[in-house]
Amino acid sequence: NPDHRAVLLLTYTPSSIPAELNTLAEKHLVVLPAGDKGRDNCYSLRSITNRDGFIVVGSTDKNDHQSMMSNYGSCIDIFAPGEDVQIAVGTETSLSNTASSTAYAAAAVAGVAVQNAIDIKEVAEAPLLRMLIKGHATRDQIQLTSNAEYKNTPNLFLFDICPYYKLDTPGKCYYAQSAQLDNMKAAAKSIITTHTSFDCW
């Protein structure tokens, strides 16, 4: 259905963004792994023409340190766990293994984006989904490398919270009342129109 919104996950980082992907990002959120070269990758992302339609994801380890293999730079939007991730392999000797890549971090972000899209339904525009993910992110808790800090890499870590939940006490959420949901939907539509940034609901 051409009227439906989608979250598109790339499992690789292209050397440049093709025109077709930029066109898709005008309507859908494209989740893009930052790349696994351990360098500033903003040069290869310069061909993004619709920044509001993309979210670029770097990787962290289990200690909330930036993965050494993760690319960085001011064009990175957010970090998520991507190191020593347990994956299904289905070999003769094992059903799982561990692997590391910003592609796994991007998959985590895509999952949160899909959940948000389900919850906000008709207002699930790409710019809003991107702002929800970045707005709810945990700030300044990642140990970035000195090179990443020098390149002004954002220190944002993925935090999975539904935009229609209201935080009561730490670790406990409950659904907001229907009147609050109506207000949130109205605010969401306004954000889509004005592209106003925010930290949280």
CSV table of C-alpha atoms in Angstrom, one decimal:
chain,number,residue,atom,x,y,z
A,1,ASN,CA,0.0,0.0,0.0
A,2,PRO,CA,1.7,3.3,-1.1
A,3,ASP,CA,0.0,5.1,1.8
A,4,HIS,CA,1.6,2.9,4.5
A,5,ARG,CA,4.8,4.0,6.2
A,6,ALA,CA,7.7,1.5,6.6
A,7,VAL,CA,11.0,1.2,8.5
A,8,LEU,CA,13.8,0.2,6.1
A,9,LEU,CA,16.9,-1.5,7.5
A,10,LEU,CA,20.1,-1.6,5.6
A,11,THR,CA,22.5,-4.3,6.7
A,12,TYR,CA,25.5,-2.7,5.1
A,13,THR,CA,26.9,0.8,4.7
A,14,PRO,CA,27.1,1.9,1.0
A,15,SER,CA,30.0,4.0,-0.2
A,16,SER,CA,27.4,6.6,-1.3
A,17,ILE,CA,23.6,6.9,-0.9
A,18,PRO,CA,21.9,6.0,-4.2
A,19,ALA,CA,19.1,8.3,-5.4
A,20,GLU,CA,16.5,5.6,-5.0
A,21,LEU,CA,17.2,5.3,-1.3
A,22,ASN,CA,17.0,9.1,-0.9
A,23,THR,CA,13.6,8.9,-2.6
A,24,LEU,CA,12.4,6.2,-0.3
A,25,ALA,CA,13.6,8.3,2.7
A,26,GLU,CA,11.2,11.0,1.7
A,27,LYS,CA,8.4,8.9,3.1
A,28,HIS,CA,10.0,6.0,5.1
A,29,LEU,CA,12.6,5.9,7.8
A,30,VAL,CA,15.8,4.3,6.6
A,31,VAL,CA,18.0,2.9,9.4
A,32,LEU,CA,21.6,2.8,8.3
A,33,PRO,CA,24.6,1.1,10.1
A,34,ALA,CA,27.5,3.5,10.5
A,35,GLY,CA,30.0,1.0,9.2
A,36,ASP,CA,32.7,-1.2,10.8
A,37,LYS,CA,36.0,0.5,9.8
A,38,GLY,CA,36.6,2.4,13.0
A,39,ARG,CA,36.8,5.8,11.3
A,40,ASP,CA,34.9,9.0,10.5
A,41,ASN,CA,32.3,7.9,8.0
A,42,CYS,CA,30.6,11.2,7.3
A,43,TYR,CA,32.3,11.6,4.0
A,44,SER,CA,30.5,8.5,2.5
A,45,LEU,CA,27.2,9.8,3.9
A,46,ARG,CA,27.4,13.2,2.3
A,47,SER,CA,25.1,12.1,-0.5
A,48,ILE,CA,22.1,11.9,1.9
A,49,THR,CA,19.7,14.5,0.6
A,50,ASN,CA,16.9,14.0,3.1
A,51,ARG,CA,18.5,13.8,6.5
A,52,ASP,CA,15.2,13.6,8.3
A,53,GLY,CA,14.5,10.3,6.6
A,54,PHE,CA,17.7,8.5,7.8
A,55,ILE,CA,19.0,7.5,11.2
A,56,VAL,CA,22.7,6.4,11.3
A,57,VAL,CA,23.7,4.0,14.0
A,58,GLY,CA,27.0,3.3,15.7
A,59,SER,CA,27.9,0.3,17.9
A,60,THR,CA,28.7,-0.1,21.6
A,61,ASP,CA,30.0,-3.0,23.7
A,62,LYS,CA,28.4,-4.5,26.8
A,63,ASN,CA,30.2,-1.9,29.0
A,64,ASP,CA,28.7,1.0,27.1
A,65,HIS,CA,32.0,1.8,25.4
A,66,GLN,CA,32.0,2.7,21.7
A,67,SER,CA,33.0,-0.4,19.8
A,68,MET,CA,36.5,0.0,18.3
A,69,MET,CA,35.2,-1.2,14.9
A,70,SER,CA,32.3,1.3,14.9
A,71,ASN,CA,32.5,4.2,12.6
A,72,TYR,CA,31.9,7.6,14.1
A,73,GLY,CA,31.5,11.3,13.3
A,74,SER,CA,29.0,14.1,13.6
A,75,CYS,CA,26.7,12.4,11.1
A,76,ILE,CA,26.0,9.5,13.5
A,77,ASP,CA,22.6,9.8,15.1
A,78,ILE,CA,22.7,7.3,17.9
A,79,PHE,CA,24.5,4.2,19.3
A,80,ALA,CA,23.1,0.8,20.2
A,81,PRO,CA,24.6,-2.6,21.3
A,82,GLY,CA,26.4,-4.2,18.3
A,83,GLU,CA,29.3,-6.0,19.8
A,84,ASP,CA,29.3,-9.7,20.7
A,85,VAL,CA,25.7,-10.0,19.8
A,86,GLN,CA,24.3,-13.5,19.9
A,87,ILE,CA,23.0,-14.6,16.5
A,88,ALA,CA,21.4,-17.7,15.1
A,89,VAL,CA,23.8,-19.7,12.8
A,90,GLY,CA,22.3,-23.2,12.6
A,91,THR,CA,25.5,-25.2,12.0
A,92,GLU,CA,26.1,-28.9,12.8
A,93,THR,CA,27.7,-28.0,16.1
A,94,SER,CA,25.8,-24.9,17.3
A,95,LEU,CA,22.6,-23.0,16.9
A,96,SER,CA,24.1,-19.7,17.9
A,97,ASN,CA,27.3,-17.7,17.8
A,98,THR,CA,28.4,-14.2,18.6
A,99,ALA,CA,29.2,-11.5,16.1
A,100,SER,CA,29.9,-7.8,16.0
A,101,SER,CA,28.8,-5.1,13.6
A,102,THR,CA,27.0,-1.8,13.4
A,103,ALA,CA,24.5,-3.7,11.4
A,104,TYR,CA,23.3,-5.4,14.6
A,105,ALA,CA,23.1,-2.1,16.3
A,106,ALA,CA,21.1,-0.7,13.4
A,107,ALA,CA,18.7,-3.7,13.7
A,108,ALA,CA,18.0,-2.8,17.4
A,109,VAL,CA,17.2,0.7,16.4
A,110,ALA,CA,14.9,-0.5,13.6
A,111,GLY,CA,13.0,-2.6,16.0
A,112,VAL,CA,12.4,0.3,18.3
A,113,ALA,CA,11.3,2.4,15.3
A,114,VAL,CA,8.8,-0.3,14.2
A,115,GLN,CA,7.3,-0.4,17.7
A,116,ASN,CA,7.0,3.3,17.8
A,117,ALA,CA,5.4,3.3,14.3
A,118,ILE,CA,2.8,0.7,15.5
A,119,ASP,CA,2.0,2.8,18.5
A,120,ILE,CA,1.6,6.2,16.7
A,121,LYS,CA,0.0,4.7,13.6
A,122,GLU,CA,-1.3,7.4,11.3
A,123,VAL,CA,1.3,10.0,12.4
A,124,ALA,CA,4.3,7.6,11.9
A,125,GLU,CA,6.2,9.9,9.5
A,126,ALA,CA,10.0,9.3,9.2
A,127,PRO,CA,11.0,12.7,10.8
A,128,LEU,CA,8.8,12.0,13.8
A,129,LEU,CA,10.2,8.4,14.3
A,130,ARG,CA,13.7,9.8,14.0
A,131,MET,CA,13.1,12.5,16.6
A,132,LEU,CA,11.3,10.1,19.0
A,133,ILE,CA,14.3,7.7,18.9
A,134,LYS,CA,16.8,10.5,19.4
A,135,GLY,CA,14.6,12.4,21.9
A,136,HIS,CA,14.3,9.4,24.2
A,137,ALA,CA,17.9,8.4,24.0
A,138,THR,CA,20.1,8.2,27.0
A,139,ARG,CA,22.7,11.1,26.9
A,140,ASP,CA,26.4,11.3,27.7
A,141,GLN,CA,26.7,7.7,29.0
A,142,ILE,CA,28.8,6.2,26.3
A,143,GLN,CA,32.6,6.1,26.6
A,144,LEU,CA,33.5,7.4,23.1
A,145,THR,CA,37.0,7.1,21.7
A,146,SER,CA,39.1,10.3,21.6
A,147,ASN,CA,38.8,10.4,17.8
A,148,ALA,CA,35.0,10.2,18.0
A,149,GLU,CA,34.9,13.0,20.5
A,150,TYR,CA,37.2,15.1,18.4
A,151,LYS,CA,34.8,14.6,15.4
A,152,ASN,CA,31.9,15.7,17.5
A,153,THR,CA,30.1,12.4,17.6
A,154,PRO,CA,26.8,12.6,19.4
A,155,ASN,CA,26.8,10.7,22.7
A,156,LEU,CA,23.3,9.2,22.5
A,157,PHE,CA,22.4,5.6,23.4
A,158,LEU,CA,19.2,3.8,22.3
A,159,PHE,CA,16.5,3.7,24.9
A,160,ASP,CA,13.4,1.7,24.2
A,161,ILE,CA,10.3,3.5,25.4
A,162,CYS,CA,7.0,3.7,23.6
A,163,PRO,CA,6.1,7.3,22.9
A,164,TYR,CA,2.6,6.7,24.3
A,165,TYR,CA,3.9,5.6,27.7
A,166,LYS,CA,4.3,8.0,30.5
A,167,LEU,CA,7.2,7.5,32.9
A,168,ASP,CA,5.8,7.1,36.4
A,169,THR,CA,8.8,5.9,38.4
A,170,PRO,CA,12.2,4.7,37.0
A,171,GLY,CA,11.6,1.3,35.3
A,172,LYS,CA,7.8,1.5,35.6
A,173,CYS,CA,5.6,2.8,32.8
A,174,TYR,CA,1.9,3.0,32.2
A,175,TYR,CA,-0.3,4.0,29.3
A,176,ALA,CA,-1.4,7.6,29.3
A,177,GLN,CA,-5.1,8.4,29.3
A,178,SER,CA,-7.0,8.7,26.0
A,179,ALA,CA,-7.2,12.5,26.3
A,180,GLN,CA,-3.4,12.6,26.7
A,181,LEU,CA,-3.0,10.4,23.6
A,182,ASP,CA,-5.1,12.9,21.6
A,183,ASN,CA,-2.9,15.7,22.7
A,184,MET,CA,0.2,13.7,21.8
A,185,LYS,CA,-1.1,12.9,18.4
A,186,ALA,CA,-1.9,16.6,17.8
A,187,ALA,CA,1.7,17.5,19.0
A,188,ALA,CA,3.1,14.8,16.7
A,189,LYS,CA,1.3,16.2,13.7
A,190,SER,CA,2.6,19.7,14.6
A,191,ILE,CA,6.1,18.3,14.8
A,192,ILE,CA,5.8,16.7,11.4
A,193,THR,CA,4.7,20.0,10.0
A,194,THR,CA,7.3,22.2,11.6
A,195,HIS,CA,10.1,19.7,12.2
A,196,THR,CA,10.5,21.2,15.7
A,197,SER,CA,13.0,19.2,17.7
A,198,PHE,CA,12.3,18.0,21.3
A,199,ASP,CA,14.0,16.0,24.0
A,200,CYS,CA,11.0,14.0,25.1
A,201,TRP,CA,7.2,14.1,25.4
